[in-house]
């Protein structure tokens, strides 16, 4: 495939911070693709770095080192496909610190251009390139309360409290997400919406938020049909080898016990990043205990969507953020590695999002059990919900299986 033209531009994310969007034209008709990269409020310390400078807006191809590198490397270049293009991008990042934001935007733009040229939807292009579990229609992690570093003040609470609809179809789940999120807004005094569409309420404790969510679910008549989970985002709570939580400092062991009591008392099904990525001893002891309690641990900052970091025994699932991995191929590699390690996968948005909806296609393609796309509010999150509704119009996608509502603990399946 011949890359005819590439354009990079600085655009706004959902928090009005600059991020990268790329346009890419392959030779031939119907061969244009666009992609953009979301941005974290506070990226995990293990993830690949961004390249864009604050203030870079508009056309980025006429000036600056990134522009020159991309221009020289891609214009007029023949590539065999996604893997080769992504290898070129990764090399540019490794050698010249191009930035994962630039490489992801270009990688997604290429995927869309190549898919269009092959008369495929992005999801089908990704299915063709994925070596791992078959596609399925993921369950939604619906952000209801935002805290931690996503709210104001020093991080000393969970970053997210999420509702997890357990309906028969994905459309049922979307309907329940709308119902619960709206009912919650009516229950709270002066609710303010965070960037990732959870409500920020500083005067409620974690337990209070979880109880409020449970009573809203009950009031909606959805008892037993909506589970709940949390993103502890413990890397941001980490202090002196322990954790800061709701005004107190805890040793790692005490924090683990506290989490288990919360999981038990509130029947949580999902616990993301319960510990700092360096605290692997706690991950290893906590994960089986949580499994026994009927919940799953999920590694986000732990694995940083990096195939090299993913290993069995630490968590039940790996979270995949394309902006951490840096390219489409690196994200697919992380998904395959997770499957080989016996882990389920979760695909996720970032706190600062764009209009790009590729994570919906990706979650289906890699057979993810869950996708985190924020609460159904604000255009940047709504566009993901609507992407699913459009994808479900394709009969071959609408008929895909769904993950079990209550997954059993994973067995380690060694790679072949
Ligand atoms: C997370 C994400 C998205 P951020 O931790 O899972 O919710 O947050 O993009 O700030 O890393
Ligand atoms: Mg997280």
Coordinates of C-alpha atoms and ligand atoms in Angstrom, one line a residue:
X1 CA 0.0 0.0 0.0
X2 CA 1.3 3.4 -1.0
X3 CA 1.0 6.2 1.6
X4 CA 0.3 9.2 -0.5
X5 CA -0.2 12.0 2.0
X6 CA -0.2 12.4 5.8
X7 CA -1.4 15.3 7.8
X8 CA -0.9 15.8 11.6
X9 CA -2.8 18.4 13.5
X10 CA -3.1 19.5 17.1
X11 CA -6.8 19.4 18.2
X12 CA -8.7 19.7 21.5
X13 CA -9.5 16.9 23.8
X14 CA -12.5 16.8 26.0
X15 CA -10.7 18.9 28.7
X16 CA -9.6 21.5 26.1
X17 CA -6.0 20.2 26.1
X18 CA -4.2 19.7 22.9
X19 CA -3.8 16.3 21.4
X20 CA -2.9 14.8 18.0
X21 CA -5.1 14.0 15.1
X22 CA -3.8 12.4 11.9
X23 CA -5.2 12.2 8.4
X24 CA -3.7 9.6 6.0
X25 CA -4.4 9.0 2.3
X26 CA -3.4 5.8 0.6
X27 CA -3.2 5.7 -3.2
X28 CA -6.4 4.9 -4.9
X29 CA -10.0 5.9 -4.3
X30 CA -11.8 5.5 -1.0
X31 CA -8.6 5.3 0.9
X32 CA -8.7 8.1 3.5
X33 CA -8.5 7.5 7.3
X34 CA -8.4 9.7 10.4
X35 CA -7.4 8.9 13.9
X36 CA -6.7 10.7 17.2
X37 CA -5.2 10.0 20.5
X38 CA -6.9 10.6 23.9
X39 CA -5.0 12.1 26.9
X40 CA -4.8 11.1 30.5
X41 CA -5.0 13.7 33.3
X42 CA -2.1 11.9 35.0
X43 CA -0.6 9.1 33.0
X44 CA 0.7 6.0 34.7
X45 CA 4.5 6.1 35.2
X46 CA 5.1 2.9 33.1
X47 CA 3.3 4.1 30.0
X48 CA 4.8 5.4 26.8
X49 CA 5.2 9.2 26.7
X50 CA 3.5 11.8 24.6
X51 CA 5.3 13.9 22.0
X52 CA 3.0 16.9 21.5
X53 CA 3.9 20.1 23.3
X54 CA 1.2 22.1 25.1
X55 CA 0.0 24.8 22.7
X56 CA 0.6 22.8 19.5
X57 CA -2.6 23.4 17.6
X58 CA -3.6 23.2 14.0
X59 CA -1.3 22.0 11.2
X60 CA 1.8 20.3 12.7
X61 CA 3.3 19.1 9.5
X62 CA 5.0 22.3 8.4
X63 CA 7.2 22.8 11.3
X64 CA 8.8 21.1 14.3
X65 CA 10.9 17.9 14.5
X66 CA 8.0 15.5 14.7
X67 CA 6.6 16.9 11.5
X68 CA 9.9 16.5 9.7
X69 CA 10.4 12.9 10.9
X70 CA 6.8 11.9 9.9
X71 CA 7.1 13.6 6.6
X72 CA 10.4 12.0 5.8
X73 CA 9.4 8.5 7.0
X74 CA 5.9 8.2 5.6
X75 CA 5.2 10.4 2.5
X76 CA 5.4 8.2 -0.6
X77 CA 6.3 5.1 1.4
X78 CA 5.1 1.6 0.4
X79 CA 4.0 -0.6 3.3
X80 CA 2.8 -4.2 3.2
X81 CA 0.2 -3.5 5.9
X82 CA -0.6 -2.5 9.5
X83 CA 2.2 -4.4 11.1
X84 CA 4.9 -2.8 8.9
X85 CA 3.5 0.7 9.3
X86 CA 3.3 0.2 13.1
X87 CA 6.9 -1.1 13.2
X88 CA 8.1 2.1 11.4
X89 CA 6.1 4.2 13.9
X90 CA 7.5 2.3 16.9
X91 CA 11.1 2.7 15.6
X92 CA 10.5 6.5 15.2
X93 CA 9.3 6.7 18.7
X94 CA 12.1 4.6 20.2
X95 CA 14.8 6.5 18.3
X96 CA 13.4 10.0 18.2
X97 CA 10.8 10.1 21.0
X98 CA 8.1 10.9 18.5
X99 CA 5.5 10.2 21.2
X100 CA 2.8 7.6 21.6
X101 CA 0.1 10.2 20.8
X102 CA 1.6 10.9 17.3
X103 CA 2.1 7.2 16.6
X104 CA -1.3 6.1 17.7
X105 CA -3.1 8.8 15.7
X106 CA -1.2 7.8 12.6
X107 CA -1.7 4.1 13.3
X108 CA -5.4 4.5 13.6
X109 CA -5.6 6.7 10.5
X110 CA -3.8 4.0 8.6
X111 CA -6.1 1.3 9.9
X112 CA -9.2 3.2 8.8
X113 CA -7.7 4.1 5.4
X114 CA -6.7 0.5 4.8
X115 CA -10.0 -0.9 6.1
X116 CA -11.9 1.4 3.8
X117 CA -9.8 0.4 0.8
X118 CA -10.6 -3.2 1.6
X119 CA -14.3 -2.3 1.9
X120 CA -14.3 -3.3 5.6
X121 CA -15.4 -1.6 8.8
X122 CA -12.6 -0.9 11.2
X123 CA -13.9 -3.6 13.5
X124 CA -13.5 -6.2 10.7
X125 CA -10.0 -5.0 9.9
X126 CA -9.1 -5.4 13.5
X127 CA -10.7 -8.9 13.7
X128 CA -8.5 -9.9 10.7
X129 CA -5.4 -8.7 12.5
X130 CA -6.1 -10.1 15.9
X131 CA -4.5 -13.4 17.0
X132 CA -6.5 -14.4 20.1
X133 CA -9.9 -15.0 21.5
X134 CA -12.9 -14.6 19.1
X135 CA -14.8 -11.4 18.9
X136 CA -17.7 -10.7 21.4
X137 CA -19.8 -7.8 22.5
X138 CA -18.3 -6.4 25.6
X139 CA -20.1 -5.4 28.8
X140 CA -20.0 -1.7 29.8
X141 CA -18.2 -0.2 32.7
X142 CA -20.3 2.9 33.3
X143 CA -18.5 5.6 35.3
X144 CA -21.0 6.9 37.9
X145 CA -18.7 8.7 40.5
X146 CA -15.3 10.2 39.8
X147 CA -12.8 10.8 42.6
X148 CA -9.0 10.4 43.2
X149 CA -6.9 12.4 40.8
X150 CA -9.9 12.9 38.5
X151 CA -11.6 15.1 41.1
X152 CA -10.2 18.1 42.9
X153 CA -7.7 18.1 45.7
X154 CA -5.1 15.5 46.5
X155 CA -5.9 12.0 45.4
X156 CA -7.2 10.0 48.4
X157 CA -10.3 8.3 47.1
X158 CA -11.1 5.8 44.3
X159 CA -10.7 7.2 40.9
X160 CA -14.0 5.7 39.6
X161 CA -17.1 3.9 40.9
X162 CA -18.8 2.1 38.0
X163 CA -22.1 0.4 37.3
X164 CA -21.8 -2.8 35.2
X165 CA -25.1 -3.6 33.4
X166 CA -25.6 -7.4 33.0
X167 CA -28.3 -7.4 30.4
X168 CA -28.8 -10.0 27.7
X169 CA -27.9 -7.7 24.8
X170 CA -25.5 -4.7 24.5
X171 CA -28.5 -2.5 23.7
X172 CA -30.1 -3.6 27.0
X173 CA -26.9 -2.6 28.7
X174 CA -26.8 0.8 27.1
X175 CA -30.4 1.4 28.2
X176 CA -29.6 0.4 31.8
X177 CA -26.5 2.7 31.7
X178 CA -28.8 5.7 30.6
X179 CA -31.4 4.8 33.3
X180 CA -28.9 4.5 36.2
X181 CA -26.8 7.5 35.3
X182 CA -29.9 9.7 34.9
X183 CA -31.5 8.5 38.1
X184 CA -28.2 9.1 40.0
X185 CA -28.1 12.7 38.8
X186 CA -31.7 13.2 40.2
X187 CA -30.6 11.8 43.6
X188 CA -27.5 13.9 44.1
X189 CA -27.4 17.6 45.2
X190 CA -25.6 19.8 42.7
X191 CA -23.9 16.9 40.8
X192 CA -20.9 18.1 38.7
X193 CA -19.8 16.0 35.8
X194 CA -16.1 15.0 35.6
X195 CA -14.2 14.7 32.3
X196 CA -14.9 11.0 32.2
X197 CA -18.6 11.6 32.9
X198 CA -18.8 10.4 36.5
X199 CA -20.3 12.7 39.2
X200 CA -17.9 14.5 41.5
X201 CA -19.3 14.8 45.0
X202 CA -16.7 15.7 47.6
X203 CA -18.9 15.3 50.7
X204 CA -19.6 11.6 50.3
X205 CA -17.4 8.8 51.4
X206 CA -16.7 5.8 49.1
X207 CA -19.0 3.6 51.1
X208 CA -21.7 6.3 50.8
X209 CA -21.3 6.5 47.1
X210 CA -21.5 2.7 46.7
X211 CA -24.6 2.6 48.9
X212 CA -26.2 5.4 46.9
X213 CA -25.4 3.6 43.6
X214 CA -27.0 0.4 44.9
X215 CA -30.2 2.2 46.1
X216 CA -30.5 4.0 42.7
X217 CA -30.1 0.7 40.9
X218 CA -32.8 -0.8 43.2
X219 CA -35.1 2.3 42.7
X220 CA -34.7 1.7 38.9
X221 CA -36.1 -1.8 39.4
X222 CA -32.7 -3.2 38.2
X223 CA -31.7 -5.2 41.3
X224 CA -29.5 -8.1 40.3
X225 CA -29.1 -6.7 36.7
X226 CA -26.4 -4.2 37.4
X227 CA -23.2 -5.1 39.2
X228 CA -20.6 -2.5 40.4
X229 CA -16.9 -2.0 40.4
X230 CA -14.1 0.4 41.2
X231 CA -10.9 1.8 39.7
X232 CA -8.7 2.3 42.8
X233 CA -5.9 3.8 40.6
X234 CA -3.6 3.0 43.5
X235 CA -0.5 4.4 41.8
X236 CA -1.9 7.8 42.6
X237 CA -2.7 6.9 46.2
X238 CA 0.8 5.5 46.8
X239 CA 2.8 7.1 49.7
X240 CA 5.9 5.8 51.5
X241 CA 5.3 2.2 50.5
X242 CA 1.7 2.4 51.6
X243 CA -1.5 4.1 50.5
X244 CA -3.4 7.3 51.3
X245 CA -7.2 6.8 51.5
X246 CA -9.9 9.1 52.8
X247 CA -7.6 11.1 55.1
X248 CA -5.6 8.2 56.5
X249 CA -2.4 6.4 55.6
X250 CA -2.4 2.6 55.4
X251 CA 0.2 0.0 55.0
X252 CA -0.1 -2.1 51.9
X253 CA -1.4 -5.1 53.9
X254 CA -4.0 -3.0 55.8
X255 CA -5.1 -1.4 52.5
X256 CA -5.7 -4.8 51.0
X257 CA -7.8 -5.8 54.0
X258 CA -9.8 -2.6 53.8
X259 CA -10.4 -3.2 50.0
X260 CA -11.6 -6.7 50.7
X261 CA -14.1 -5.5 53.3
X262 CA -15.4 -2.9 50.8
X263 CA -15.6 -5.6 48.1
X264 CA -17.5 -7.9 50.5
X265 CA -19.8 -5.4 52.0
X266 CA -20.8 -3.9 48.7
X267 CA -20.7 -7.0 46.5
X268 CA -18.2 -5.5 44.0
X269 CA -17.4 -7.5 40.9
X270 CA -14.5 -5.5 39.5
X271 CA -11.4 -3.9 41.1
X272 CA -9.0 -2.1 38.9
X273 CA -5.4 -1.2 40.1
X274 CA -5.9 -2.1 43.8
X275 CA -2.1 -1.6 44.3
X276 CA 0.8 0.3 42.8
X277 CA 2.5 -1.4 39.9
X278 CA 5.7 -1.9 42.0
X279 CA 3.7 -3.6 44.8
X280 CA 3.6 -7.0 43.0
X281 CA 3.6 -9.0 46.3
X282 CA 0.2 -7.5 47.2
X283 CA -1.2 -8.0 43.7
X284 CA -0.2 -11.7 43.9
X285 CA -1.8 -12.3 47.3
X286 CA -4.8 -10.2 46.8
X287 CA -5.9 -11.5 43.4
X288 CA -6.8 -15.1 44.5
X289 CA -8.5 -13.8 47.6
X290 CA -10.6 -11.4 45.5
X291 CA -11.4 -14.3 43.1
X292 CA -12.7 -16.3 46.0
X293 CA -14.9 -13.3 46.9
X294 CA -16.4 -13.4 43.4
X295 CA -14.6 -10.4 42.0
X296 CA -11.8 -9.7 39.5
X297 CA -8.6 -7.7 39.7
X298 CA -7.7 -5.7 36.6
X299 CA -4.3 -4.3 35.8
X300 CA -4.2 -0.9 34.1
X301 CA -1.2 1.1 35.3
X302 CA 0.2 -2.4 36.3
X303 CA 0.7 -3.6 32.8
X304 CA 0.5 -0.2 30.9
X305 CA -0.9 -2.1 27.9
X306 CA 2.5 -3.5 27.2
X307 CA 2.8 -7.1 26.0
X308 CA 6.2 -7.3 27.6
X309 CA 4.8 -6.5 31.1
X310 CA 1.8 -8.8 30.9
X311 CA 2.3 -11.9 33.0
X312 CA 0.0 -14.5 34.7
X313 CA -0.6 -14.6 38.4
X314 CA -0.9 -10.9 39.2
X315 CA -4.4 -10.0 38.0
X316 CA -7.5 -11.6 36.5
X317 CA -7.6 -9.2 33.5
X318 CA -5.4 -6.7 31.6
X319 CA -6.8 -3.3 30.7
X320 CA -5.9 -2.1 27.2
X321 CA -5.5 1.5 26.3
X322 CA -4.3 2.1 22.8
X323 CA -2.7 5.4 23.9
X324 CA -0.5 3.5 26.3
X325 CA 0.5 0.9 23.7
X326 CA 1.2 3.5 21.0
X327 CA 0.0 1.7 17.9
X328 CA -2.8 -0.6 16.8
X329 CA -0.4 -3.6 16.5
X330 CA 1.1 -3.0 19.9
X331 CA -2.5 -3.0 21.4
X332 CA -3.4 -6.2 19.6
X333 CA -0.1 -7.8 20.8
X334 CA -1.0 -6.8 24.4
X335 CA -4.4 -8.4 23.9
X336 CA -2.9 -11.7 22.5
X337 CA -0.4 -11.8 25.3
X338 CA -3.1 -11.3 27.9
X339 CA -5.0 -14.2 26.4
X340 CA -1.9 -16.4 26.5
X341 CA -1.4 -15.5 30.1
X342 CA -4.9 -16.6 30.9
X343 CA -6.1 -13.1 31.5
X344 CA -9.4 -11.6 30.3
X345 CA -9.2 -8.1 28.7
X346 CA -10.9 -4.8 29.3
X347 CA -10.6 -1.9 26.7
X348 CA -10.6 1.6 28.1
X349 CA -11.0 5.3 27.2
X350 CA -8.8 8.0 28.8
X351 CA -9.9 10.8 31.1
X352 CA -9.4 13.3 28.2
X353 CA -11.1 11.9 25.1
X354 CA -11.6 12.8 21.5
X355 CA -14.4 12.0 19.0
X356 CA -12.4 8.9 18.0
X357 CA -14.5 5.7 18.6
X358 CA -11.9 3.1 17.7
X359 CA -11.9 1.6 21.2
X360 CA -15.5 0.3 20.5
X361 CA -14.3 -1.6 17.4
X362 CA -11.2 -2.8 19.2
X363 CA -13.1 -4.1 22.2
X364 CA -15.3 -6.2 20.0
X365 CA -12.4 -7.4 17.8
X366 CA -10.2 -8.7 20.7
X367 CA -13.2 -10.3 22.5
X368 CA -12.8 -8.0 25.5
X369 CA -15.1 -8.8 28.5
X370 CA -15.5 -5.1 29.3
X371 CA -15.1 -1.7 27.9
X372 CA -14.8 1.5 29.9
X373 CA -16.3 4.5 28.0
X374 CA -17.4 6.8 30.8
X375 CA -21.0 7.7 31.8
X376 CA -23.5 8.4 29.0
X377 CA -22.9 12.2 29.1
X378 CA -20.9 14.6 27.0
X379 CA -20.2 14.3 23.3
X380 CA -16.9 12.6 23.6
X381 CA -18.4 9.7 25.6
X382 CA -21.8 9.6 23.8
X383 CA -20.1 9.1 20.5
X384 CA -18.8 5.7 21.8
X385 CA -22.3 4.6 22.9
X386 CA -23.6 5.6 19.5
X387 CA -20.8 3.8 17.7
X388 CA -21.9 0.6 19.4
X389 CA -25.5 1.2 18.3
X390 CA -24.4 1.7 14.7
X391 CA -22.1 -1.4 14.8
X392 CA -25.0 -3.5 16.1
X393 CA -26.8 -2.8 12.8
X394 CA -24.4 -5.2 11.1
X395 CA -25.9 -8.7 11.4
X396 CA -22.6 -10.4 11.8
X397 CA -21.8 -8.2 14.8
X398 CA -25.2 -8.2 16.4
X399 CA -25.1 -12.0 16.6
X400 CA -21.8 -12.1 18.4
X401 CA -21.8 -13.7 21.9
X402 CA -21.6 -11.8 25.2
X403 CA -19.2 -12.4 28.1
X404 CA -20.8 -14.3 31.0
X405 CA -22.4 -12.0 33.6
X406 CA -20.5 -13.7 36.4
X407 CA -17.1 -14.9 35.0
X408 CA -15.4 -17.8 36.8
X409 CA -11.9 -17.3 37.9
X410 CA -9.4 -17.7 35.1
X411 CA -7.4 -20.7 34.5
X412 CA -3.9 -20.1 33.2
X413 CA -3.7 -21.2 29.6
X414 CA 0.0 -21.3 28.5
X415 CA 0.8 -19.9 25.1
X416 CA 1.2 -22.4 22.3
Ligands
LIG1 C1 -8.2 5.0 34.0 C2 -8.4 6.1 33.0 C3 -9.7 6.2 32.4 P1 -6.7 8.1 32.8 O1 -7.4 5.1 34.9 O2 -8.6 3.9 33.8 O3 -10.8 6.1 33.2 O4 -7.9 7.3 33.5 O5 -7.1 8.3 31.4 O6 -6.7 9.4 33.6 O7 -5.5 7.3 33.0
LIG2 MG1 -7.4 2.9 35.6

